[in-house]
Short mmCIF file of C-alpha atoms and ligand atoms in Angstrom, two decimals:
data_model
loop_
_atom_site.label_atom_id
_atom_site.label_comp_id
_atom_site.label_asym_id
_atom_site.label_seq_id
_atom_site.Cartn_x
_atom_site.Cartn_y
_atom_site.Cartn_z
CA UNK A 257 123.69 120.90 141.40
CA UNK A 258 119.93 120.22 141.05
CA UNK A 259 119.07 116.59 140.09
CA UNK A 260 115.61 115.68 139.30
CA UNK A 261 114.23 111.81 137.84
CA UNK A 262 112.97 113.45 134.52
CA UNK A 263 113.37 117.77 133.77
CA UNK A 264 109.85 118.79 131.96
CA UNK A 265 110.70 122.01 132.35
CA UNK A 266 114.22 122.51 130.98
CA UNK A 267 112.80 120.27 127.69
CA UNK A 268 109.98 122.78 127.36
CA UNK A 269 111.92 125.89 127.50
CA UNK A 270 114.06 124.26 124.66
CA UNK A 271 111.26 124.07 122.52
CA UNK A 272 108.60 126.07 123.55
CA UNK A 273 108.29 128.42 120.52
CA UNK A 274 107.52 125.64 118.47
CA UNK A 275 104.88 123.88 121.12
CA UNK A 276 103.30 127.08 122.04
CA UNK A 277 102.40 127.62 118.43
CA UNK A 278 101.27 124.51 117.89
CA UNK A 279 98.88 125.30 121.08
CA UNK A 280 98.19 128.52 119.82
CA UNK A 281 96.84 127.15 117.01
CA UNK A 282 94.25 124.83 118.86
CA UNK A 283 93.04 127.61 120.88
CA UNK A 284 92.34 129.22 118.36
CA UNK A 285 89.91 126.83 116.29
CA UNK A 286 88.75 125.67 119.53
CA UNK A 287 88.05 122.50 117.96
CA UNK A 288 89.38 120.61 121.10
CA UNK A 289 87.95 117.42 120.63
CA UNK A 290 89.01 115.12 117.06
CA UNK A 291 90.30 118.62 115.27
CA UNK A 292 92.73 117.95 112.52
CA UNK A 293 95.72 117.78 115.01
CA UNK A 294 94.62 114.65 115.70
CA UNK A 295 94.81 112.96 112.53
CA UNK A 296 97.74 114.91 111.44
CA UNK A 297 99.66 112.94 114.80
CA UNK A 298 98.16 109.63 114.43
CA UNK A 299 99.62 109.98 110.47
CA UNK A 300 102.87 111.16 111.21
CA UNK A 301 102.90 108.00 114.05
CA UNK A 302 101.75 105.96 111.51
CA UNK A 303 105.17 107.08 109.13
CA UNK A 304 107.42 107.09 111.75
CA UNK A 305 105.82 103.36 112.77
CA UNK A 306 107.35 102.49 109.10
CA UNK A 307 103.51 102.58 107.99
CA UNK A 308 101.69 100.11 110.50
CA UNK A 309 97.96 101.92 111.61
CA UNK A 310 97.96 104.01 114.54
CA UNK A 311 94.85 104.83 116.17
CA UNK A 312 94.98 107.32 119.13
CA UNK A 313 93.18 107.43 122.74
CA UNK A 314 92.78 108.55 125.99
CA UNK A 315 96.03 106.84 127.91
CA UNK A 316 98.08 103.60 127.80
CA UNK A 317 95.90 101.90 130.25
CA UNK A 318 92.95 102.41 128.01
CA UNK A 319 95.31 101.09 124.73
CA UNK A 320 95.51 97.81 126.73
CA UNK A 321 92.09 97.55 127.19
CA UNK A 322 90.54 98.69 124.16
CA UNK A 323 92.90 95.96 122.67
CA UNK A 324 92.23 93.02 124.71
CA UNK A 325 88.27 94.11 123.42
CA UNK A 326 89.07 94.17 120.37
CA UNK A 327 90.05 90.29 120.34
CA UNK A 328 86.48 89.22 121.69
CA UNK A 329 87.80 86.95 124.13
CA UNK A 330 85.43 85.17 126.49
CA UNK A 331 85.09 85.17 130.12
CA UNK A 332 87.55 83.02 131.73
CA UNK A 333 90.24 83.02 128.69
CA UNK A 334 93.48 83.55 130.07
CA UNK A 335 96.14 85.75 129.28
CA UNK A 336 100.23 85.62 130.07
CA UNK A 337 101.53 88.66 131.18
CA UNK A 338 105.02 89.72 133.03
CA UNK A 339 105.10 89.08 136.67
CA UNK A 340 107.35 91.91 136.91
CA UNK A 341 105.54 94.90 135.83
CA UNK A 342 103.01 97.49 135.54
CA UNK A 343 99.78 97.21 136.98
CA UNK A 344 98.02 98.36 134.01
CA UNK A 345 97.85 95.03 131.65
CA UNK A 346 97.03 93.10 134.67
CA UNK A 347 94.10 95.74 135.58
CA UNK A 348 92.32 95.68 132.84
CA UNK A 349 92.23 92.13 132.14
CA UNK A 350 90.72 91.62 135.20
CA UNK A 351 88.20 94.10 135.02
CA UNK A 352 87.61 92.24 131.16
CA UNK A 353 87.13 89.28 133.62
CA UNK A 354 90.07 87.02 131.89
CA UNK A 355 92.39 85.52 134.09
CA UNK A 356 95.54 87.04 134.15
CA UNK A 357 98.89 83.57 134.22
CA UNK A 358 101.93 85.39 135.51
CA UNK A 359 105.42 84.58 134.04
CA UNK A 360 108.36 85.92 135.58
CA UNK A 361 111.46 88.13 134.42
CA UNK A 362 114.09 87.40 132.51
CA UNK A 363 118.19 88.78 132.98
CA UNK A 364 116.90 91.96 131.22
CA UNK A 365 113.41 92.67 132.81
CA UNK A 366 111.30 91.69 130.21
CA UNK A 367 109.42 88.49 130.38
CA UNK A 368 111.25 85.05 130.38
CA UNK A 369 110.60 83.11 127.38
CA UNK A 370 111.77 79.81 128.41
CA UNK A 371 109.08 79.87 131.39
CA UNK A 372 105.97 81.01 128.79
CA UNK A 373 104.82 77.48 127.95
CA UNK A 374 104.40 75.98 131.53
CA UNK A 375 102.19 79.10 131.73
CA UNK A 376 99.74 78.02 128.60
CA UNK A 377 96.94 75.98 129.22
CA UNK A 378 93.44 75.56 127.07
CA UNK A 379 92.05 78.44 128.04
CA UNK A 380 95.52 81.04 127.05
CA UNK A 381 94.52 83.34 124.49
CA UNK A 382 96.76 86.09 124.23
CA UNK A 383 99.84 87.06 126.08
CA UNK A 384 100.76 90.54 126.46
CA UNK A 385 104.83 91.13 127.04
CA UNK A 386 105.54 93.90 128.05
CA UNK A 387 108.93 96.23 127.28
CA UNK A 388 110.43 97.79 129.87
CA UNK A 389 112.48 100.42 130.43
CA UNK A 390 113.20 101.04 126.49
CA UNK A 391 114.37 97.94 124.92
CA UNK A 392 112.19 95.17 123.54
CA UNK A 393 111.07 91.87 124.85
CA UNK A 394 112.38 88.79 123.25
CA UNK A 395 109.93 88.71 119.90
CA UNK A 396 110.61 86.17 117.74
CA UNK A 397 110.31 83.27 120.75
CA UNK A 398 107.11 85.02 122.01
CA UNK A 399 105.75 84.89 118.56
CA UNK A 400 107.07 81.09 118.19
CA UNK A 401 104.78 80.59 120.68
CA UNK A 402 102.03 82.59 119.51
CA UNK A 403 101.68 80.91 116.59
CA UNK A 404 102.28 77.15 118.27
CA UNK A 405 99.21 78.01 120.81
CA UNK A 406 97.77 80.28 118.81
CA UNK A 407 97.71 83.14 121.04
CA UNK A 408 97.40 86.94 119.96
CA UNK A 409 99.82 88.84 120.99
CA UNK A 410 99.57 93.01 122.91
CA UNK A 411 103.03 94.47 123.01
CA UNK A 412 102.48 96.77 125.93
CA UNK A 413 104.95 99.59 124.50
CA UNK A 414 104.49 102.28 127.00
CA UNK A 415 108.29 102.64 127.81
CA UNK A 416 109.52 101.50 124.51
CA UNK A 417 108.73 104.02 121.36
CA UNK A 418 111.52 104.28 118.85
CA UNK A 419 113.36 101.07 119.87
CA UNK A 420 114.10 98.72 116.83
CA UNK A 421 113.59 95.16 116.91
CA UNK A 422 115.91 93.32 115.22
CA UNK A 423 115.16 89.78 113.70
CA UNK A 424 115.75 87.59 110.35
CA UNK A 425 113.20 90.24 108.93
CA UNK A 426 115.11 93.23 109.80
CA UNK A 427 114.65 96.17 111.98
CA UNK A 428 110.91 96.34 113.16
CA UNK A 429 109.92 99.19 115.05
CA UNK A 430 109.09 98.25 118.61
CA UNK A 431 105.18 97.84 118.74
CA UNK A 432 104.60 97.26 115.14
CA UNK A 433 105.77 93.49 115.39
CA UNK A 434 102.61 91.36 117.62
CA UNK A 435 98.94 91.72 116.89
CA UNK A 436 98.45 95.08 118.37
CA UNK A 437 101.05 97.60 120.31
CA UNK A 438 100.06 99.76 122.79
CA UNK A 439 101.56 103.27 123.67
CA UNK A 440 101.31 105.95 126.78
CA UNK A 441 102.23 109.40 126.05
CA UNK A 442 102.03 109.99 130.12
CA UNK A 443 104.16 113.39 130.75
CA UNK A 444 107.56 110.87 131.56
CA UNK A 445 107.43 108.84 128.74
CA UNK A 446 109.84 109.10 125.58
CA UNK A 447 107.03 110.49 123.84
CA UNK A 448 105.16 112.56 126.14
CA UNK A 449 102.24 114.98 125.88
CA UNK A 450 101.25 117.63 128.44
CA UNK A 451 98.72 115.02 130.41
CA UNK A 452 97.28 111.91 129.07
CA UNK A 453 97.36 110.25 126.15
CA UNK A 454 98.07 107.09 124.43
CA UNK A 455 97.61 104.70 121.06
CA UNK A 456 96.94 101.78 119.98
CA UNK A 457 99.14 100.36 116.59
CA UNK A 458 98.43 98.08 114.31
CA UNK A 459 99.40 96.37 111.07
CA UNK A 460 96.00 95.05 110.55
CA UNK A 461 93.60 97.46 108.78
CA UNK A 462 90.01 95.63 110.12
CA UNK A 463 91.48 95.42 113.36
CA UNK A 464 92.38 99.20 113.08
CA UNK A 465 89.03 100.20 112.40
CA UNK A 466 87.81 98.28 115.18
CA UNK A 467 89.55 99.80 117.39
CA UNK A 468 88.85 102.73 116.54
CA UNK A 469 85.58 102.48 116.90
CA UNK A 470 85.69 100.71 120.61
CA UNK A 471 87.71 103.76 121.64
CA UNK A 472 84.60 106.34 120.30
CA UNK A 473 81.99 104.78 121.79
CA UNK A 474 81.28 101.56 119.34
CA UNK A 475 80.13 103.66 116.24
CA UNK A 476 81.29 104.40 112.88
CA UNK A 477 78.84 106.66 112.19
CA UNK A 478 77.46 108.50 114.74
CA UNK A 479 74.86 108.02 116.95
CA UNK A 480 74.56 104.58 115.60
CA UNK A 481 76.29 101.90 118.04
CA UNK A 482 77.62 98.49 116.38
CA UNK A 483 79.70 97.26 119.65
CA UNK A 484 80.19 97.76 123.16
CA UNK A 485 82.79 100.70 122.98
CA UNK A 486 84.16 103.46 125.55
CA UNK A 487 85.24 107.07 125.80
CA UNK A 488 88.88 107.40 125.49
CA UNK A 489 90.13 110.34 122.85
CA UNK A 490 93.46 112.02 122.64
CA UNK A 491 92.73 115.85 122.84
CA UNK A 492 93.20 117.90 120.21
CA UNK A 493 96.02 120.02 122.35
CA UNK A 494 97.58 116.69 123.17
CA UNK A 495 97.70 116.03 120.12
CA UNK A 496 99.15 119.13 118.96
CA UNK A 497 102.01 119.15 121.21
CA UNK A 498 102.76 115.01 120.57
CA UNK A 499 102.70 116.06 116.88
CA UNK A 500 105.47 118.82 117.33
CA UNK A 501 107.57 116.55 120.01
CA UNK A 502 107.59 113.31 117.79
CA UNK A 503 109.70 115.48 115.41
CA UNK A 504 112.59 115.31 118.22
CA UNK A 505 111.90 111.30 119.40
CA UNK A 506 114.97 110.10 117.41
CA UNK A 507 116.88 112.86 119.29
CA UNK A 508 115.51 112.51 122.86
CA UNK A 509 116.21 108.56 122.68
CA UNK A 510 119.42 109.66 121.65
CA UNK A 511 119.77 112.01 124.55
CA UNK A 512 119.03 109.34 126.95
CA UNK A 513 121.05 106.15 125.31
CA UNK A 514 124.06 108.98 125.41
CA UNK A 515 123.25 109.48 129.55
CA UNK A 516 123.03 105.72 129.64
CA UNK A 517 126.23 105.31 127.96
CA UNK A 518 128.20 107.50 130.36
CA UNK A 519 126.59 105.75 133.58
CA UNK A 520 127.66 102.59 131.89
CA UNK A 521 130.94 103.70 131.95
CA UNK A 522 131.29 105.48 135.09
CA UNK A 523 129.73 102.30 137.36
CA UNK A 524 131.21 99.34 135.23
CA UNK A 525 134.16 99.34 138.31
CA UNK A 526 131.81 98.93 140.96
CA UNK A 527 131.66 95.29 141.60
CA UNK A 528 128.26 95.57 143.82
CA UNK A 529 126.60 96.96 141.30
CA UNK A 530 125.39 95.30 138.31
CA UNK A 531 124.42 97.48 135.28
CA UNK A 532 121.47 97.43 133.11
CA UNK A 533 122.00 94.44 130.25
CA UNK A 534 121.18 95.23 126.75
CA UNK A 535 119.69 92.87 124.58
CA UNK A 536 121.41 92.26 120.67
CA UNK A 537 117.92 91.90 119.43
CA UNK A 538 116.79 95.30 119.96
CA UNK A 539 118.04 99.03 120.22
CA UNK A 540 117.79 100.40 124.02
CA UNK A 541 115.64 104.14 124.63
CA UNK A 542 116.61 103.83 128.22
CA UNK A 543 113.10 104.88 129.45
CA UNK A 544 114.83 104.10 132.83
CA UNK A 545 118.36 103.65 133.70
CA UNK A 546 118.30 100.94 136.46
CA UNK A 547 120.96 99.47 138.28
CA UNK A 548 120.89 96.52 140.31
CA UNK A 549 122.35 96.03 143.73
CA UNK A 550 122.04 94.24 147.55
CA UNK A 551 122.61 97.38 148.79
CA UNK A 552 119.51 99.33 147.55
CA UNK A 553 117.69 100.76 150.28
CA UNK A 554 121.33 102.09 151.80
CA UNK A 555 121.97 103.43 148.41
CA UNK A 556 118.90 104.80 147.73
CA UNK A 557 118.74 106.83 151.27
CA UNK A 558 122.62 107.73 150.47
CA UNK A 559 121.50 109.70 147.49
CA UNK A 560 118.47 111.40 148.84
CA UNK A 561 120.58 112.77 151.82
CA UNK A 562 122.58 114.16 148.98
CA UNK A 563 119.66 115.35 147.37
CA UNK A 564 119.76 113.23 144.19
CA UNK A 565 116.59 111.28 143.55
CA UNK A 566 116.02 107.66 142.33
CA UNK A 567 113.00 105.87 142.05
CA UNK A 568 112.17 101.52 142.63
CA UNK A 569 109.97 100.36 139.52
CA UNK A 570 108.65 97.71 140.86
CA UNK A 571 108.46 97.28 144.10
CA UNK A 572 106.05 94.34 144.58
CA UNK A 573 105.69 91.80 141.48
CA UNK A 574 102.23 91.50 140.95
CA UNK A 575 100.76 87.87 141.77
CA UNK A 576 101.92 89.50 145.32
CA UNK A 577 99.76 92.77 145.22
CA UNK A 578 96.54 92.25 146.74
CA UNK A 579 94.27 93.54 144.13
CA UNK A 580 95.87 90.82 141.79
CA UNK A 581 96.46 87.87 143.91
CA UNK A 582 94.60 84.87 143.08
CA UNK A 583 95.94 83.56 146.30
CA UNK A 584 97.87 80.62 144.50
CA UNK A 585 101.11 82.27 144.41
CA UNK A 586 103.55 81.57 146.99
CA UNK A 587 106.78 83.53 148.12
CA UNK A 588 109.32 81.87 145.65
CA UNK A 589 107.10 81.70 142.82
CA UNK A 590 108.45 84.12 141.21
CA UNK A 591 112.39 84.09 141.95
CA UNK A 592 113.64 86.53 139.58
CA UNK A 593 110.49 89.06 140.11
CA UNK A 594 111.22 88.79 143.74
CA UNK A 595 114.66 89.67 143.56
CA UNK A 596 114.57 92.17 141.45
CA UNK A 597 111.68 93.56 143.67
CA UNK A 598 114.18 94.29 146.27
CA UNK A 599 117.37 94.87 143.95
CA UNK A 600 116.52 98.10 141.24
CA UNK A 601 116.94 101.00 141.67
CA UNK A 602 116.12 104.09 138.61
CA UNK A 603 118.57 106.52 138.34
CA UNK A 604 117.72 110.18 136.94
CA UNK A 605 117.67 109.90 132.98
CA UNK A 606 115.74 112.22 130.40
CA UNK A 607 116.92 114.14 127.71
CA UNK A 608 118.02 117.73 129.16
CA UNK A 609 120.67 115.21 131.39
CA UNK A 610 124.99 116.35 130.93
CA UNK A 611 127.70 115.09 131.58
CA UNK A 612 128.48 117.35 134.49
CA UNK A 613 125.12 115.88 136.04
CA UNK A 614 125.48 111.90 135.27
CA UNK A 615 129.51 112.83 136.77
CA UNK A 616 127.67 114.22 139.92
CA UNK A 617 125.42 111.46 140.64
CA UNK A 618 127.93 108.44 139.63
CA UNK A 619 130.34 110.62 142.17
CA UNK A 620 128.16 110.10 144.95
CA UNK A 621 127.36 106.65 144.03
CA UNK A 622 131.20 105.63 144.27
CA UNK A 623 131.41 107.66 147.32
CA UNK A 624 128.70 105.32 148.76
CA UNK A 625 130.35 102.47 148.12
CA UNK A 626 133.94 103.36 148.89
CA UNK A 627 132.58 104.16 152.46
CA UNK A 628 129.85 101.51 153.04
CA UNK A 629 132.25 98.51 151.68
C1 PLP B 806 102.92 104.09 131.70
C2 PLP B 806 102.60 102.69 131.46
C3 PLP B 806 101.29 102.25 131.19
C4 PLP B 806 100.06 103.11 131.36
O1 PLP B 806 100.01 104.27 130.69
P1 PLP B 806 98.98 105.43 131.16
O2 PLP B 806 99.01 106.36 130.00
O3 PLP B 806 99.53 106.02 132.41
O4 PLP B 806 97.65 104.81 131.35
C5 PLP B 806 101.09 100.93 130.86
N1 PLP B 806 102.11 100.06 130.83
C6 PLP B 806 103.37 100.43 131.10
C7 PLP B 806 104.46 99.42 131.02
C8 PLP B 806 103.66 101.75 131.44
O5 PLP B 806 104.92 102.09 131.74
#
């Protein structure tokens, strides 16, 4: 059986009719740059965000930056973000020259609340908590506090689109609840485009239009520049196919909680491994299935001998990466970004996976153990 991490190809085939004429389309009005495609997505992500503003660009690495400009920090202000992550929210507040106060992971990947106020100083201004692998960060204590320091807040949403948060207030669409969310529609993500492509949401309409205009070059109208602004636009074709796809995002996070559910169930007997957790306070997309166990690199070399691949996100926190380090941060710092470091291991989940498939895998993952115990 062929395995592969995420099948593009079997989830176009499904639906190409309706993508390719949503393509065709384009190509034919050749208006490839802010044609009507492109409102027509960012409204229909705006209703499907239960109404909060969504304002598209170029990628998810540019929707963290455009939003940290959009808060007019000053040199030097200093924002939390997970030590365990991404490199992209520590990226571009460094090249925004902020100073970037690490916190690290919680039990399920997503920053640790109870270690965010030993992190706050003077100088914090925002923190930016990101939520991995589909399922929300813990909201209302990171907004608790936000308020109490008064920090803004990014939710760096990348892996997360669809997930409900649930709270006193009800279910809040992941992304919709801090000062600004921030999306990727990279090619793997839940919602993915055919390149790059991300958004910025907010519930905030001046803070909308302002980032807006920072993402098209600092102008309103054009040719007349208000702020200091970049180039970062979702294409017209991107747009196009994100506008048919977001149609099926209830359905492919249903696809993959469904894959999920079944490796859940097939590795729950395997005492060396210990399975994803998943939170009460917010509905899992499983951007990534990852296990945990000591046994990693064995297990991981195991399955690509039997040609099934599996990928480590992350391998190095990032105090430790040398683009990042500040050269404060010891080995230890960061206990739980450390071990996880060396512990997770992503499994193959999208949404053309079977049963027959997850079966195959989780078979050679018990044969693995059976013989390496
Ligand atoms: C994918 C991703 C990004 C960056 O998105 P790009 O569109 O590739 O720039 C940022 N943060 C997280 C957590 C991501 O997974």
């Amino acid at each position: 059986m062929k395995i592969v991490m995420v099948d593009l190809q079997a989830q176009y085939r499904r639906l190409r009719s309706e993508i390719d004429e949503a393509m065709q389309e384009v190509l034919h009005s050749a208006q490839f740059i802010r044609g009507p495609q492109v409102k027509e997505f960012s409204d229909a992500l705006s209703r499907y965000l239960h109404g909060a503003y969504a304002v598209p660009c170029g990628n998810g690495t540019d929707a963290l930056q455009i939003a940290l400009m959009a808060l007019d920090l000053q040199p030097d202000d200093e924002v939390i973000l997970p030590a365990f992550t991404y490199a992209a929210a520590a990226e571009v507040t460094h090249l925004l020259r902020l100073q970037p106060r690490f916190v690290d992971a919680g039990e399920d990947f997503n920053i640790d609340v109870a270690k965010i106020e030993e992190a706050v100083t003077s100088k914090t201004k925002a923190i930016i908590p990101v939520h991995h692998f589909g399922q929300t960060s813990k909201m209302d204590a990171i907004l608790n506090m936000a308020q109490k320091h008064n920090l803004f807040v990014i939710e760096d949403n990348a892996q997360s689109l669809g997930a409900d948060y649930f709270s006193a207030e009800g279910a809040r669409k992941a992304g919709t609840i801090g000062d600004i969310g921030t999306t990727s529609f990279f090619p793997t993500k839940n919602l993915a485009c055919f390149g790059d492509g991300g958004a910025m949401i907010t519930q905030n309409q001046e803070l909308a239009k302002k980032l807006a205009m920072i993402a098209n070059h600092g102008q309103q109208k054009k040719y007349y520049h208000e702020i200091i602004g970049v180039n970062s636009r979702l294409d017209t074709l991107q747009a196009a196919v994100l506008k048919t796809k977001l149609q099926y995002l209830d359905d492919f996070n249903h696809r993959r909680r469904t894959a999920a559910d079944q490796y859940d169930f097939r590795l729950k007997e395997i005492s060396e491994i210990k399975l994803p957790v998943r939170n009460a306070h917010s509905s899992h997309v499983f951007h990534q299935y990852v296990i945990q166990t000591e046994k990693r690199d064995a297990l991981q070399k195991f399955l690509a001998d039997n040609e099934i691949p599996s990928m480590i996100y992350y391998p190095l926190p990032l105090p430790f990466q040398p683009a990042y380090q500040n050269a404060r941060y010891k080995k230890g710092r960061f206990p739980r970004a450390e071990k996880l470091s060396a512990a997770v291991l992503s499994l193959p989940i999208h949404t053309e996976m079977n049963e027959a498939m997850v079966d195959y895998i989780c078979d050679a993952i018990v044969k693995f153990f059976k013989t390496k115990s």
